[in-house]
XYZ file of C-alpha atoms in Angstrom:
504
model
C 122.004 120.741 98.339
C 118.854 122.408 99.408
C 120.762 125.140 101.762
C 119.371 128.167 99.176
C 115.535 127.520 99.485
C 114.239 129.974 101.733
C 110.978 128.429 102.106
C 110.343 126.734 105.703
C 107.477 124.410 104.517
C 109.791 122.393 102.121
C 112.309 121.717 104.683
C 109.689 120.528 107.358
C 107.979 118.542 104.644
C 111.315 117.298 103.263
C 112.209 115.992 107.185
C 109.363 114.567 107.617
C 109.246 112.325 104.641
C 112.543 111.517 105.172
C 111.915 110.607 108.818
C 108.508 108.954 108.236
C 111.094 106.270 105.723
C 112.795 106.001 108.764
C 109.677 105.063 110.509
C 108.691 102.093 108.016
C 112.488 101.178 108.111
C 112.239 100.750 112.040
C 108.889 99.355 112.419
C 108.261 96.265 113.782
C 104.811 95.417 113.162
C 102.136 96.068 110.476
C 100.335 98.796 112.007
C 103.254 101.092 112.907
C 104.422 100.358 109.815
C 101.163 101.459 108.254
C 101.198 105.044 109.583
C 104.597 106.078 108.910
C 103.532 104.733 105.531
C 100.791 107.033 104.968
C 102.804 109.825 106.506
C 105.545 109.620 104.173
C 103.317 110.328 101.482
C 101.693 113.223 102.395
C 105.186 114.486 102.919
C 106.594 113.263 99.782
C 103.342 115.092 98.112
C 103.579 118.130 99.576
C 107.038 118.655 97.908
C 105.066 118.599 94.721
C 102.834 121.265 95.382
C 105.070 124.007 96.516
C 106.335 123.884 93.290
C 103.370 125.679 92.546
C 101.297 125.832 88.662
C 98.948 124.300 87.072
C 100.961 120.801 86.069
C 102.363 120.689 89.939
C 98.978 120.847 91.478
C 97.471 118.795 89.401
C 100.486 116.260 89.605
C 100.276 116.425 93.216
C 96.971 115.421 93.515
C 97.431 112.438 91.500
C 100.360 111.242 93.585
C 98.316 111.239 96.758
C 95.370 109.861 94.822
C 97.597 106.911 94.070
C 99.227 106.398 97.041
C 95.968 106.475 98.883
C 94.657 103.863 96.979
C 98.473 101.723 97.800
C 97.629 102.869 101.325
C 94.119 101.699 101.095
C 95.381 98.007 99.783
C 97.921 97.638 102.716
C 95.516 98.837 105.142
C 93.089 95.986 103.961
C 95.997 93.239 103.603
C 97.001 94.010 106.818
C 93.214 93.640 108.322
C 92.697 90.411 106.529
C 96.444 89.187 107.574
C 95.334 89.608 111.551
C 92.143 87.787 110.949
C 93.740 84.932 109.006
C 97.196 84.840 111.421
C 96.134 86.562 114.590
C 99.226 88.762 114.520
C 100.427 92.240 113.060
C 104.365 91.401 113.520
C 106.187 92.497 110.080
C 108.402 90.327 108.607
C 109.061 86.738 106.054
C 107.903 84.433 109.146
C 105.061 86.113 109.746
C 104.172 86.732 106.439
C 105.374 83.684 104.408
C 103.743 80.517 104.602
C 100.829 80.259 106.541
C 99.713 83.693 104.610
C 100.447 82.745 101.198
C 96.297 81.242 100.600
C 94.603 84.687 101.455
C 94.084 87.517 100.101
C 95.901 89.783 102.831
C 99.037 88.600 101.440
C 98.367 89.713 97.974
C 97.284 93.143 98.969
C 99.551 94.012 101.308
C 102.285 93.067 98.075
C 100.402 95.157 96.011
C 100.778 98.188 98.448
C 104.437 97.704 98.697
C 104.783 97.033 94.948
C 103.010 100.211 94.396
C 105.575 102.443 96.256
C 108.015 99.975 94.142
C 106.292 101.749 90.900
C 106.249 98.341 89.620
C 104.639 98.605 85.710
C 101.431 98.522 85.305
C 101.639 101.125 89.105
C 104.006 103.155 88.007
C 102.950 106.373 86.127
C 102.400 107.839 89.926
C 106.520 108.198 89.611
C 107.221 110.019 86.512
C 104.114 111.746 86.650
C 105.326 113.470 89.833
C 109.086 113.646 90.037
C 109.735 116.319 87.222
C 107.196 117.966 88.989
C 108.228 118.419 92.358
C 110.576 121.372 93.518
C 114.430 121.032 92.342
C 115.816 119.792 95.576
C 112.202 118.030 96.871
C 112.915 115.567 93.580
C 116.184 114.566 95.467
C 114.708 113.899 98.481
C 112.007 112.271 96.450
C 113.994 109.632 93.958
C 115.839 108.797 97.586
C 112.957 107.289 99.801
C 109.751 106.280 98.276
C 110.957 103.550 95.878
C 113.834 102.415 98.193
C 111.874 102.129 101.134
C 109.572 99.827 99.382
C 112.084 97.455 98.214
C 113.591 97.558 102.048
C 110.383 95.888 103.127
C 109.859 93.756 100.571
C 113.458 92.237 101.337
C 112.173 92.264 104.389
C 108.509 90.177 103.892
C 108.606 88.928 100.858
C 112.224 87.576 100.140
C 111.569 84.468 97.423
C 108.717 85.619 96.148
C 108.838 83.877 92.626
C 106.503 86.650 91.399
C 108.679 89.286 91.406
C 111.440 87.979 89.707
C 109.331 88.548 86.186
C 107.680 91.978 87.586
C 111.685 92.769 88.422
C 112.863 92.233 84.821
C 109.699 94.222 83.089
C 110.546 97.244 85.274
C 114.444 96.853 83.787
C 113.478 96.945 80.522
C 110.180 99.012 80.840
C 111.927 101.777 81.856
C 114.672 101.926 79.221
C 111.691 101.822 76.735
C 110.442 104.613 77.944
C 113.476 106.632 78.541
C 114.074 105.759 74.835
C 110.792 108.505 73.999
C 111.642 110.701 76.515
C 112.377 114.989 76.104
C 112.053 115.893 79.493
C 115.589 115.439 81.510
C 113.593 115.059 84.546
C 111.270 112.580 84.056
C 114.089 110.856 81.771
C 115.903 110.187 84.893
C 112.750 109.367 86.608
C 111.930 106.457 84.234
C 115.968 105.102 85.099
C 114.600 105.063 88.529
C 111.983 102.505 87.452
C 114.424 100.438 85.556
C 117.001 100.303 88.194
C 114.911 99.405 91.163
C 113.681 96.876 89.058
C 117.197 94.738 89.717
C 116.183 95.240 93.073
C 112.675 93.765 92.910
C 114.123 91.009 90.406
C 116.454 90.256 93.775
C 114.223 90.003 96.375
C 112.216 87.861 94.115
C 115.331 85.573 93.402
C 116.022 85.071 97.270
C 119.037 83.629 97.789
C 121.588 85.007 99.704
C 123.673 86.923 97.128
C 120.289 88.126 95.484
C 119.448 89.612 98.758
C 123.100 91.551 99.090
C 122.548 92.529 95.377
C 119.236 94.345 96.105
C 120.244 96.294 98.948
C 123.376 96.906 98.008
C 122.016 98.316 94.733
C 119.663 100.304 96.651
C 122.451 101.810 98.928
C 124.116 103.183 95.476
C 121.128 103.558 93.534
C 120.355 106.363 96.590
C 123.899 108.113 95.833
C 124.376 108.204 91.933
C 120.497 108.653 91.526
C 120.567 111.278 94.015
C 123.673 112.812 92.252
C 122.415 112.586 88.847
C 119.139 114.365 90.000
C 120.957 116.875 91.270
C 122.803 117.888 88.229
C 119.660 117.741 86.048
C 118.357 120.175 89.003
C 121.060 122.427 89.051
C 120.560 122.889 84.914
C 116.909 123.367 85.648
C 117.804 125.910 87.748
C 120.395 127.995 86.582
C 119.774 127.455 82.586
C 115.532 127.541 83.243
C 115.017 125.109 81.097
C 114.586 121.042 81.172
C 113.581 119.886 78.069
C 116.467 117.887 75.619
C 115.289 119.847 72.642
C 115.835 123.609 74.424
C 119.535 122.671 76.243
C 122.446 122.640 74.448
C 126.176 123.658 74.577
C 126.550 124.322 78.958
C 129.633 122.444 79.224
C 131.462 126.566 78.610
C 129.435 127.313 81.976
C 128.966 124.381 83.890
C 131.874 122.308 83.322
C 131.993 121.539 87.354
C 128.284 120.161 86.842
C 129.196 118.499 83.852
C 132.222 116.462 85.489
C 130.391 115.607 88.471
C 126.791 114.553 86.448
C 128.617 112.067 84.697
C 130.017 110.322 88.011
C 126.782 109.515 88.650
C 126.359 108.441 84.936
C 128.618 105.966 85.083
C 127.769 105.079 88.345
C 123.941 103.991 86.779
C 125.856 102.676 83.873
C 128.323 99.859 86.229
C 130.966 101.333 84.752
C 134.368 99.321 86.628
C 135.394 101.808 89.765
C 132.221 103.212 89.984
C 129.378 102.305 92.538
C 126.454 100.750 90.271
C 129.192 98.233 89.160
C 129.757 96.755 92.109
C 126.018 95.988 93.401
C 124.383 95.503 89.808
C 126.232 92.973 88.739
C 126.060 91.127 92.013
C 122.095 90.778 91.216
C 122.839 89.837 87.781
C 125.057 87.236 89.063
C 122.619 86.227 91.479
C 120.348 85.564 88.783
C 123.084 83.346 86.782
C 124.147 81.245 89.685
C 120.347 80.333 90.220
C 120.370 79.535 86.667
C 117.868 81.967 85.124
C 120.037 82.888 81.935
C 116.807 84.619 80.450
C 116.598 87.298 83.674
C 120.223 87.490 83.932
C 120.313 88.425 79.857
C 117.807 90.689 79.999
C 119.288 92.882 83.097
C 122.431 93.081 81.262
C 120.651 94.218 78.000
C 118.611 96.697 80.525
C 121.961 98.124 81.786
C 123.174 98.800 77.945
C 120.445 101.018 77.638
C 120.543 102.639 80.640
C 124.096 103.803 79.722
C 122.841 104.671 76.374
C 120.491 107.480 77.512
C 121.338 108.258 81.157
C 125.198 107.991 79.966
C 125.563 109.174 76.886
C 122.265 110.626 75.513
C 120.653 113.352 78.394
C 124.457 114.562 78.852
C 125.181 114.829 75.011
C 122.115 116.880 74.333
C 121.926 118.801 77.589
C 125.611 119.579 78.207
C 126.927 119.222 74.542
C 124.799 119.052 71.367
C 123.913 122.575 69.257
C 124.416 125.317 71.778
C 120.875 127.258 71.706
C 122.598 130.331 73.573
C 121.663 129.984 76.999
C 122.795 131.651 79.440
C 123.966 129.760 82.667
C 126.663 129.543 85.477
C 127.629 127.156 87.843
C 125.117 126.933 90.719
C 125.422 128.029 94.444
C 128.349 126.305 96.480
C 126.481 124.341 98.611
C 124.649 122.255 95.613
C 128.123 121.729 93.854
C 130.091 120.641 97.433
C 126.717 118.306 97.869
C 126.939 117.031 94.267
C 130.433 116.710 95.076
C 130.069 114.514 98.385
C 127.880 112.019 96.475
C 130.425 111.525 93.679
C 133.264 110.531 96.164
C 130.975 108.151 97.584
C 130.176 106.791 94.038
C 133.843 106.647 93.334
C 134.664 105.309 96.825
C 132.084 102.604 96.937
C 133.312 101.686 93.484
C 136.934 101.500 94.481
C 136.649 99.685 97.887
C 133.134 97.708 97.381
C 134.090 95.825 100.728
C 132.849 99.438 102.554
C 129.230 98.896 101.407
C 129.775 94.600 101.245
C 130.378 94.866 105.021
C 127.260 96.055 105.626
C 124.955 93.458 103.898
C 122.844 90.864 105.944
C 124.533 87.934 104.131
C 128.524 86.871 103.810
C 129.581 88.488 100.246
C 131.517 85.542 98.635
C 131.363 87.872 95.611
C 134.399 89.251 93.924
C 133.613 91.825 91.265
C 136.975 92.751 89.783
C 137.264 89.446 87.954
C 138.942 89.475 85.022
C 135.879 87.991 82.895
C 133.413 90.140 84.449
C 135.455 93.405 83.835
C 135.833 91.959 80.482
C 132.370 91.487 79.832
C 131.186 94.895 81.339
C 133.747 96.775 79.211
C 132.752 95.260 75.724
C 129.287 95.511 76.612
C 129.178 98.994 77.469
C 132.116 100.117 74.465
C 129.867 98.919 72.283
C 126.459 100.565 73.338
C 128.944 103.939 73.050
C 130.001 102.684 69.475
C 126.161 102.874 68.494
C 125.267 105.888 70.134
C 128.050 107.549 67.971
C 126.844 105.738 64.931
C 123.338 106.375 64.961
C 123.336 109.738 66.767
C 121.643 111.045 64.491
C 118.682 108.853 64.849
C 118.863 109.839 68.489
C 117.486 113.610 68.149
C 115.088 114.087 70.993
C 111.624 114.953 69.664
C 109.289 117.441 71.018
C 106.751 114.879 72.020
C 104.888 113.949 75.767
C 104.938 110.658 76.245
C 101.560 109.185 78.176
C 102.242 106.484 80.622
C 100.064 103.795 82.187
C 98.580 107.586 84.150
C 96.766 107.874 81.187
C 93.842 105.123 82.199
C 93.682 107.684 85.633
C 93.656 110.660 83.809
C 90.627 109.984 81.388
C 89.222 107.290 84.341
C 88.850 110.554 86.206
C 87.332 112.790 84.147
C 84.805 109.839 83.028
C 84.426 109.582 86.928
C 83.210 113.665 87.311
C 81.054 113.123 84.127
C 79.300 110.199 86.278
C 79.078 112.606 89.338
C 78.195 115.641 87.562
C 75.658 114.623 85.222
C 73.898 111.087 85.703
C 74.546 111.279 89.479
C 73.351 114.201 89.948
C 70.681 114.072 88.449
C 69.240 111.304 89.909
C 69.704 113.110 92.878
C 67.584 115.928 91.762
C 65.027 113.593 90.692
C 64.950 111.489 93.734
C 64.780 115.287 96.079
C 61.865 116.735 94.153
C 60.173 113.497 94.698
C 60.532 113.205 98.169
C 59.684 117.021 98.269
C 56.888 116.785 96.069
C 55.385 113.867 97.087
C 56.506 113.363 100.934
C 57.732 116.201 102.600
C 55.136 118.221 101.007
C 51.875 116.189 102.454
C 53.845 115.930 106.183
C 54.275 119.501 106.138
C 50.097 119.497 105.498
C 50.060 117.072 108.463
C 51.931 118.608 110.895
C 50.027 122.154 109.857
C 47.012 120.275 110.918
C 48.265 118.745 114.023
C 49.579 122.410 114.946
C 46.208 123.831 114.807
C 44.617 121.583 116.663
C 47.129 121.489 119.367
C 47.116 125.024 119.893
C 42.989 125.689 119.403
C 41.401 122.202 120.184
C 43.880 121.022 122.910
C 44.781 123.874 124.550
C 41.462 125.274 125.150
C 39.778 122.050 125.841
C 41.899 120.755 128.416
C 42.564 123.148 130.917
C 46.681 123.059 132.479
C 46.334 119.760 134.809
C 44.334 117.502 132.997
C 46.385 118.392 129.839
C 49.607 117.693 131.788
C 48.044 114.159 132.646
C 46.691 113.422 128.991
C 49.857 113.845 127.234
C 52.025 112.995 129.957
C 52.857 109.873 128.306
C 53.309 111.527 124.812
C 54.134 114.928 123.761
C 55.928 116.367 127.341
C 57.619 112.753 127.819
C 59.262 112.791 124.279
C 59.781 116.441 124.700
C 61.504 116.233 127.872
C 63.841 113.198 126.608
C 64.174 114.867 122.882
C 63.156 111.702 121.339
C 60.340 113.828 119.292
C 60.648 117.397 118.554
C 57.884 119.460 117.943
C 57.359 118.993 114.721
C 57.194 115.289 114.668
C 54.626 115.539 117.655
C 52.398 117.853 115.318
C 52.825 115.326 112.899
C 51.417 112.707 115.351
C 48.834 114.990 115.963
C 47.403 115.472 112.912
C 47.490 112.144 111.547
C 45.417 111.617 114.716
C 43.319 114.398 114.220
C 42.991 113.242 110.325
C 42.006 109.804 111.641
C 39.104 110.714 114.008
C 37.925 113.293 111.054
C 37.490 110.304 108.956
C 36.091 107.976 111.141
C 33.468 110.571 112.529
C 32.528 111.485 108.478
C-alpha cells in the first residue's frame, strides 16, 4: 500500500514501529519490554509529523506527550514490581497474585491500558490518527492498540477490572462515531470500540474469552487495516476527508468502493466475513460466564458499529449528493494491497478454523449455528432498516467534536501561563535579589581581597616566605581547583575586612 511514497524517513519510521511491536511481542521480561515500548512510539509519532502543518505538528506532539506519560507509569510499575517481587520476568505468574497489593501492578495496567486507548486515555488515538500520513495511519491503527491488548492477554488475563473498562470502550466509541464528520477519525473512534471486545476478553478470562480477544485482534488488524485504507485512498485521490465535502465517487472509484465495504462488513460480523467469526466468540464468552448485561451491550455496540462504519461513512462518502469531485481509482499497488486484505477478510470468514488453529486455547466454538446466524442477521437487517428510515436525521454536521484531549489541551496552555507568567516571575524576583543583595556585596569582597593580594601581599612577603604562608591556602586549593581565584579573593577580603574591624 505504501509503494508510491517517495519519502525514505516514513518507511524507516514505519519499520521501525512495526518492528519495535515485534519487540514487546517477543520480550520476555519487563525491561526489554520497556524499551521496545518507548521505541515504538517515537516511531509511531514520527509518522505524524511528516505529514507536515500546523494540526500534524501539533498532533504529534501530543501523542508523544501522552505516551511519555504511559511510558513514564510502566517505567515506575515496573520499578516498584522488582522491589515488591524481586523479578522483571513478564507475564500472569509473575504478575498476578503476589503483585495484586502494590501499586506497581496498577501502574504498569495503566501503561498498557493507555496504549489500549481505554476511555478516559483515549483522545491520544483520534487526536492523532487522521493526522498522520495516508499510509503511516495504516501502519498506525495496526500496532499500537493491538500490541497492548497482546500483553495484557498476556499479564493480566482475569482481570475483573477490565471487563467494565472493555464494555465503555464498545459503546464509547459508537457514541462518538455517532458526532463524527471526519472519515478518518470516524474510523479511528471504531478502533476504540472494537478493541474494547478485546479488553472486555482479557478481562473475562476464560478460555474462549482469551481466543475471542486475539482472534478479534488478528481480524480487527485486516478489516481495520482495509477500511483505513480505502478512507486513505479517497483522501488521496478526491483531497478531501470530511462527510459533508464527499459525495457521489462510486462513478470513479467503484474498485474502492467494493473492496471498502469488505472491510465494512467485516467490522460489522456480517456471516462469511472475518469480524463475525472472532466477535461473537467474545460475546459468547461473555454469555457462557453469565454476564447477560456485557454480552447485551457488545451486541448493541456492534449494531452501531454497522450503522456508521457500514452504512453511514460509505453512504455519504461514496454515495450521497455528488459535490463534483473529481477522482480516479488510486495507484495499483494500494488497490492489489486493499485487495489482499479483503481475501483474507473473506477467507477468515469462510474457513474460521485458519485463524481458530492458531489460538492458545482448544476452540470448542462453532459459529455457523443456526441461532447465532439467526440472531446476527435480524440484528444487523434491522439497524439497516433504521438507517434507511431515519437517514435523514443522519446528515453529517460540520461540527469538531472535543474528546477527553480537551482537559490536555487547555491543561497545557494553563501549564505555559504558570511558566510564563507566575513562574517566571518569581524567578526574576528571586535573581535580582540574589544580585542585588548577594552577588553584589561578594563582588565588593572579592574587589577588596584582590587589592590586597596584589599590593599588601605581594609586596610584603617577598617569593619564599609567601610560598610558605599560603602554602596551605591559596596555591594548595589552586593547585587541586577546589577554589578558584575568585573565591580565594573572596577569602581574602573577608579576612582583610575582619582585621580592619578589629584594628578600628
Amino acid at each position: 500500500y505504501a509503494l508510491q511514497v517517495k519519502n525514505p524517513g516514513e518507511h524507516m519510521a514505519a519499520y521501525l514501529y512495526v518492528g519495535s511491536a515485534l519487540g514487546v511481542v517477543f520480550a520476555g521480561d519487563y525491561f526489554t519490554l520497556f524499551i521496545f515500548w518507548e521505541i515504538m512510539a517515537f516511531a509511531s509519532a514520527y509518522l505524524v509529523f511528516i505529514q507536515g502543518g500546523a494540526a500534524a505538528i501539533s498532533a504529534g506532539f501530543r501523542y508523544l506527550l501522552v505516551h511519555i506519560s504511559g511510558g513514564v507509569c510502566l517505567l515506575a510499575g515496573i520499578v516498584i514490581h522488582y522491589y515488591a517481587t524481586g523479578s522483571i520476568l513478564f507475564g500472569a505468574n509473575e504478575i498476578g497474585d503476589n503483585a495484586q497489593a502494590n501499586l506497581g501492578f496498577y501502574l504498569i495496567l495503566a501503561g498498557f491500558l493507555l496504549n489500549a486507548a481505554v476511555p478516559p486515555l483515549n483522545a491520544w488515538l483520534t487526536d492523532a490518527y487522521p493526522e498522520a500520513t495516508i499510509t503511516g495511519a495504516v501502519f498506525m491503527c495496526a500496532f499500537t492498540t493491538k500490541t497492548a491488548i497482546y500483553v495484557l492477554l498476556r499479564a493480566y488475563p482475569g482481570t475483573e477490572l477490565l471487563i467494565w473498562l472493555g464494555v465503555i470502550m464498545a459503546i464509547y466509541g459508537v457514541v462518538y462515531a455517532v458526532m463524527e464528520n471526519d472519515a478518518r477519525r470516524l474510523l479511528a473512534y471504531h478502533i476504540v470500540s472494537q478493541v474494547g471486545y478485546m479488553v472486555a476478553g482479557v478481562g473475562i478470562g476464560t478460555e474462549m474469552a482469551v481466543n475471542g480477544s486475539g482472534a478479534h485482534a488478528f481480524s480487527h488488524i485486516l478489516y481495520k487495516g482495509l477500511l483505513f485504507m480505502g478512507t486513505g485512498a479517497v483522501v488521496l485521490m478526491a483531497g478531501r476527508r470530511k462527510l459533508t465535502e464527499l459525495g457521489g465517487l462510486y462513478k470513479q472509484m467503484p474498485i474502492t468502493l467494493v473492496l471498502y465495504m469488505v472491510g465494512a462488513l467485516s467490522i460489522s460480523a456480517f456471516p462469511f466475513f472475518s469480524g463475525f467469526v472472532s466477535k461473537s466468540m467474545v460475546v459468547a464468552a461473555a454469555a457462557g460466564d453469565e454476564r447477560a448485561a456485557v454480552a447485551l451491550l457488545l451486541l448493541l455496540a456492534s449494531s452501531g458499529t454497522f450503522l456508521h462504519t457500514g452504512l453511514k461513512l460509505p453512504y455519504y462518502m461514496f454515495f450521497g449528493k455528488d459535490k463534483g469531485l473529481e477522482a480516479k481509482e488510486p495507484p495499483l499497488n494500494m488497490l492489489i494491497a486493499m485487495g489482499i486484505a479483503a481475501t483474507l477478510c473473506i477467507g477468515i470468514g469462510i474457513f474460521p478454523d485458519l485463524l481458530y488453529s492458531l489460538l492458545p486455547y482448544e476452540v470448542t466454538f462453532e459459529p455457523y449455528s443456526g441461532a447465532h446466524v439467526t440472531e446476527t442477521l435480524g440484528l444487523l437487517l434491522f439497524t439497516g432498516l433504521g438507517f434507511a428510515v431515519f437517514l435523514k436525521h443522519l446528515d453529517p454536521e460540520k461540527t469538531i467534536s472535543l474528546d477527553t484531549d480537551w482537559f490536555y489541551r487547555k491543561g497545557a496552555r494553563g501549564l505555559m501561563w504558570i511558566a510564563e507568567k507566575p513562574v517566571a516571575r518569581y524567578e526574576a524576583v528571586v535573581s535580582n535579589f540574589s544580585n542585588s543583595l548577594i552577588l553584589k556585596p561578594l563582588h565588593a569582597v572579592a574587589s577588596i581581597g584582590l587589592w590586597v593580594d596584589t599590593h599588601i601581599i605581594d609586596g610584603a612577603v617577598n617569593g619564599l616566605a609567601k610560598t610558605i604562608l599560603l602554602s596551605g591556602t591559596k596555591l594548595r586549593y589552586l593547585q587541586n581547583g577546589i577554589l578558584s581565584h575568585y573565591a580565594l579573593s573572596i577569602v581574602i577580603g573577608v579576612t582583610a575586612c575582619i582585621a580592619l574591624y578589629v584594628v578600628v
